[in-house]
CSV table of C-alpha atoms in Angstrom, one decimal:
chain,number,residue,atom,x,y,z
A,1390,UNK,CA,23.4,1.8,9.1
A,1391,UNK,CA,22.8,4.0,12.2
A,1392,UNK,CA,19.7,5.4,10.5
A,1393,UNK,CA,18.3,1.9,10.1
A,1394,UNK,CA,18.9,1.3,13.8
A,1395,UNK,CA,17.1,4.5,14.7
A,1396,UNK,CA,14.2,3.5,12.5
A,1397,UNK,CA,14.0,0.1,14.1
A,1398,UNK,CA,13.8,1.8,17.5
A,1399,UNK,CA,11.0,4.1,16.0
A,1400,UNK,CA,13.4,7.0,16.4
A,1401,UNK,CA,12.3,8.5,13.1
A,1402,UNK,CA,13.6,12.0,13.5
A,1403,UNK,CA,17.1,10.7,14.3
A,1404,UNK,CA,16.9,8.3,11.4
A,1405,UNK,CA,16.0,11.3,9.1
A,1406,UNK,CA,19.0,13.1,10.3
A,1407,UNK,CA,21.3,10.2,9.4
A,1408,UNK,CA,19.7,9.6,6.0
A,1409,UNK,CA,20.0,13.2,5.2
A,1410,UNK,CA,23.7,13.3,6.2
A,1411,UNK,CA,24.4,10.3,4.1
A,1412,UNK,CA,22.8,12.0,1.1
A,1413,UNK,CA,24.8,15.2,1.8
A,1414,UNK,CA,27.9,13.1,1.4
A,1415,UNK,CA,26.7,11.0,-1.6
A,1416,UNK,CA,23.5,12.0,-3.3
A,1417,UNK,CA,23.4,8.8,-5.4
A,1418,UNK,CA,22.6,6.6,-2.4
A,1419,UNK,CA,19.2,5.4,-3.6
A,1420,UNK,CA,18.6,3.3,-0.4
A,1421,UNK,CA,19.0,6.5,1.7
A,1422,UNK,CA,16.0,8.1,-0.3
A,1423,UNK,CA,14.0,4.9,0.2
A,1424,UNK,CA,14.5,4.8,3.9
A,1425,UNK,CA,14.2,8.5,4.4
A,1426,UNK,CA,10.9,8.3,2.6
A,1427,UNK,CA,9.7,5.5,4.9
A,1428,UNK,CA,10.8,7.6,7.9
A,1429,UNK,CA,8.8,10.6,6.7
A,1430,UNK,CA,5.8,8.3,6.1
A,1431,UNK,CA,6.1,6.9,9.6
A,1432,UNK,CA,6.0,10.5,11.0
A,1433,UNK,CA,2.9,11.2,8.9
A,1434,UNK,CA,4.7,13.6,6.6
A,1435,UNK,CA,3.4,12.2,3.4
A,1436,UNK,CA,4.3,15.2,1.3
A,1437,UNK,CA,7.9,14.8,2.3
A,1438,UNK,CA,7.8,11.0,1.7
A,1439,UNK,CA,6.5,11.6,-1.8
A,1440,UNK,CA,9.4,14.1,-2.5
A,1441,UNK,CA,11.9,11.4,-1.4
A,1442,UNK,CA,10.3,8.7,-3.6
A,1443,UNK,CA,10.3,11.3,-6.5
A,1444,UNK,CA,14.1,11.8,-6.0
A,1445,UNK,CA,14.6,8.0,-5.8
A,1446,UNK,CA,12.6,7.4,-8.9
A,1447,UNK,CA,14.6,10.1,-10.8
A,1448,UNK,CA,17.7,8.0,-10.0
A,1449,UNK,CA,16.1,4.5,-10.3
A,1450,UNK,CA,13.0,4.7,-12.6
A,1451,UNK,CA,12.3,1.0,-12.5
A,1452,UNK,CA,12.2,0.7,-8.7
A,1453,UNK,CA,9.0,-1.2,-8.0
A,1454,UNK,CA,9.3,-0.6,-4.2
A,1455,UNK,CA,9.5,3.1,-4.7
A,1456,UNK,CA,6.3,3.2,-6.7
A,1457,UNK,CA,4.5,1.1,-4.1
A,1458,UNK,CA,5.6,3.3,-1.3
A,1459,UNK,CA,4.9,6.5,-3.1
A,1460,UNK,CA,1.5,5.1,-4.0
A,1461,UNK,CA,0.8,4.4,-0.4
A,1462,UNK,CA,1.8,7.9,0.6
A,1463,UNK,CA,-0.5,9.3,-2.1
A,1464,UNK,CA,-3.3,7.1,-0.7
A,1465,UNK,CA,-2.7,8.4,2.9
A,1466,UNK,CA,-3.2,11.9,1.3
A,1467,UNK,CA,-6.4,10.7,-0.4
A,1468,UNK,CA,-4.9,11.4,-3.8
A,1469,UNK,CA,-6.4,8.4,-5.3
A,1470,UNK,CA,-5.5,8.9,-9.0
A,1471,UNK,CA,-1.8,9.4,-8.2
A,1472,UNK,CA,-2.0,6.3,-6.0
A,1473,UNK,CA,-3.6,4.2,-8.6
A,1474,UNK,CA,-1.0,5.4,-11.2
A,1475,UNK,CA,1.9,4.4,-8.9
A,1476,UNK,CA,0.4,1.1,-8.0
A,1477,UNK,CA,-0.1,0.4,-11.7
A,1478,UNK,CA,3.5,1.3,-12.4
A,1479,UNK,CA,4.6,-1.1,-9.6
A,1480,UNK,CA,2.4,-3.9,-11.1
A,1481,UNK,CA,3.9,-3.3,-14.5
A,1482,UNK,CA,7.3,-3.9,-13.0
A,1483,UNK,CA,6.3,-6.9,-10.9
A,1484,UNK,CA,2.9,-8.4,-11.7
A,1485,UNK,CA,3.4,-11.1,-9.0
A,1486,UNK,CA,3.0,-8.9,-6.0
A,1487,UNK,CA,-0.4,-9.6,-4.3
A,1488,UNK,CA,-0.1,-6.6,-1.9
A,1489,UNK,CA,0.2,-4.2,-4.8
A,1490,UNK,CA,-3.0,-5.3,-6.4
A,1491,UNK,CA,-4.7,-5.1,-3.0
A,1492,UNK,CA,-3.5,-1.6,-2.5
A,1493,UNK,CA,-4.6,-0.5,-6.0
A,1494,UNK,CA,-7.9,-2.2,-5.3
A,1495,UNK,CA,-8.4,-0.1,-2.1
A,1496,UNK,CA,-7.4,3.1,-4.1
A,1497,UNK,CA,-9.8,2.3,-6.8
A,1498,UNK,CA,-12.5,1.5,-4.4
A,1499,UNK,CA,-12.0,4.8,-2.7
A,1500,UNK,CA,-12.0,6.6,-6.1
A,1501,UNK,CA,-15.5,5.0,-6.8
A,1502,UNK,CA,-14.0,2.5,-9.4
A,1503,UNK,CA,-15.8,-0.5,-7.7
A,1504,UNK,CA,-15.6,-2.9,-10.7
A,1505,UNK,CA,-11.9,-2.3,-11.2
A,1506,UNK,CA,-11.4,-2.6,-7.4
A,1507,UNK,CA,-13.1,-6.1,-7.6
A,1508,UNK,CA,-10.7,-7.1,-10.4
A,1509,UNK,CA,-7.7,-6.0,-8.4
A,1510,UNK,CA,-8.8,-7.8,-5.2
A,1511,UNK,CA,-9.5,-10.9,-7.4
A,1512,UNK,CA,-5.9,-10.8,-8.7
A,1513,UNK,CA,-4.5,-10.4,-5.2
A,1514,UNK,CA,-6.5,-13.4,-4.2
A,1515,UNK,CA,-5.3,-15.5,-7.1
A,1516,UNK,CA,-1.7,-14.6,-6.1
A,1517,UNK,CA,-2.4,-15.1,-2.3
A,1518,UNK,CA,-5.4,-17.3,-1.8
A,1519,UNK,CA,-5.4,-16.8,2.0
A,1520,UNK,CA,-5.5,-13.0,1.8
A,1521,UNK,CA,-8.2,-12.1,4.4
A,1522,UNK,CA,-8.2,-8.4,3.5
A,1523,UNK,CA,-8.7,-9.0,-0.2
A,1524,UNK,CA,-11.7,-11.3,0.5
A,1525,UNK,CA,-13.2,-8.8,2.9
A,1526,UNK,CA,-12.7,-5.7,0.7
A,1527,UNK,CA,-14.0,-7.7,-2.3
A,1528,UNK,CA,-17.1,-8.6,-0.3
A,1529,UNK,CA,-17.7,-4.9,0.5
A,1530,UNK,CA,-17.2,-3.9,-3.1
A,1531,UNK,CA,-19.6,-6.6,-4.3
A,1532,UNK,CA,-22.1,-5.4,-1.9
A,1533,UNK,CA,-21.7,-1.9,-3.3
A,1534,UNK,CA,-22.2,-3.3,-6.7
A,1535,UNK,CA,-25.4,-5.1,-5.5
A,1536,UNK,CA,-23.8,-8.5,-6.3
A,1537,UNK,CA,-25.1,-10.1,-3.1
A,1538,UNK,CA,-24.3,-13.7,-3.9
A,1539,UNK,CA,-20.7,-12.9,-4.5
A,1540,UNK,CA,-20.5,-10.6,-1.5
A,1541,UNK,CA,-22.0,-13.4,0.7
A,1542,UNK,CA,-19.4,-16.0,-0.6
A,1543,UNK,CA,-16.6,-13.6,0.1
A,1544,UNK,CA,-17.8,-12.7,3.6
A,1545,UNK,CA,-18.0,-16.5,4.2
A,1546,UNK,CA,-14.5,-17.0,3.0
A,1547,UNK,CA,-13.2,-14.1,5.1
A,1548,UNK,CA,-14.9,-15.6,8.1
A,1549,UNK,CA,-13.2,-18.9,7.4
A,1550,UNK,CA,-9.9,-17.1,7.4
A,1551,UNK,CA,-10.6,-15.1,10.5
A,1552,UNK,CA,-13.6,-16.3,12.6
A,1553,UNK,CA,-12.8,-14.0,15.6
A,1554,UNK,CA,-14.4,-10.9,14.0
A,1555,UNK,CA,-18.1,-10.7,15.0
A,1556,UNK,CA,-18.6,-7.7,12.6
A,1557,UNK,CA,-18.1,-10.1,9.7
A,1558,UNK,CA,-21.0,-12.3,10.8
A,1559,UNK,CA,-23.1,-9.2,11.2
A,1560,UNK,CA,-22.2,-7.9,7.7
A,1561,UNK,CA,-22.9,-11.3,6.2
A,1562,UNK,CA,-26.2,-11.4,7.9
A,1563,UNK,CA,-27.2,-8.1,6.4
A,1564,UNK,CA,-27.0,-9.5,2.9
């Protein structure tokens, strides 16, 4: 529990020490791998975060959260194919998580898979109709696909959800 308290205070190195000590005593503590992975990610040490999620998944292969977090770590390292694979695994385990569809959409967009990204953003929106980021990213993806009417509609929806962003009005005006 002390590791969690350190993490809450953004004392990630101390949290890592506590999680590691807990695992030294009992290597089957899957939560310690999870939180140690999060601490490594918070410190920007994505390769170590991935290693922790690998260890967690070897002990708990149906852990949706571990796939999501490992996918996010891969995305931070611009390893889009691995990120997409992990987000897909998380979706297979829990197809009702809008954030995972959004994250896979971002990874697919960055990997140049624009149409699949649009499909993921659309699924995220169907699960969370007020998801500003999904509308915004879908608008951008539609623009890249030269689907201007759809891009315009999504920019308008995004503006409706967050009217304080002047860049959205500008982007919409460019269509």
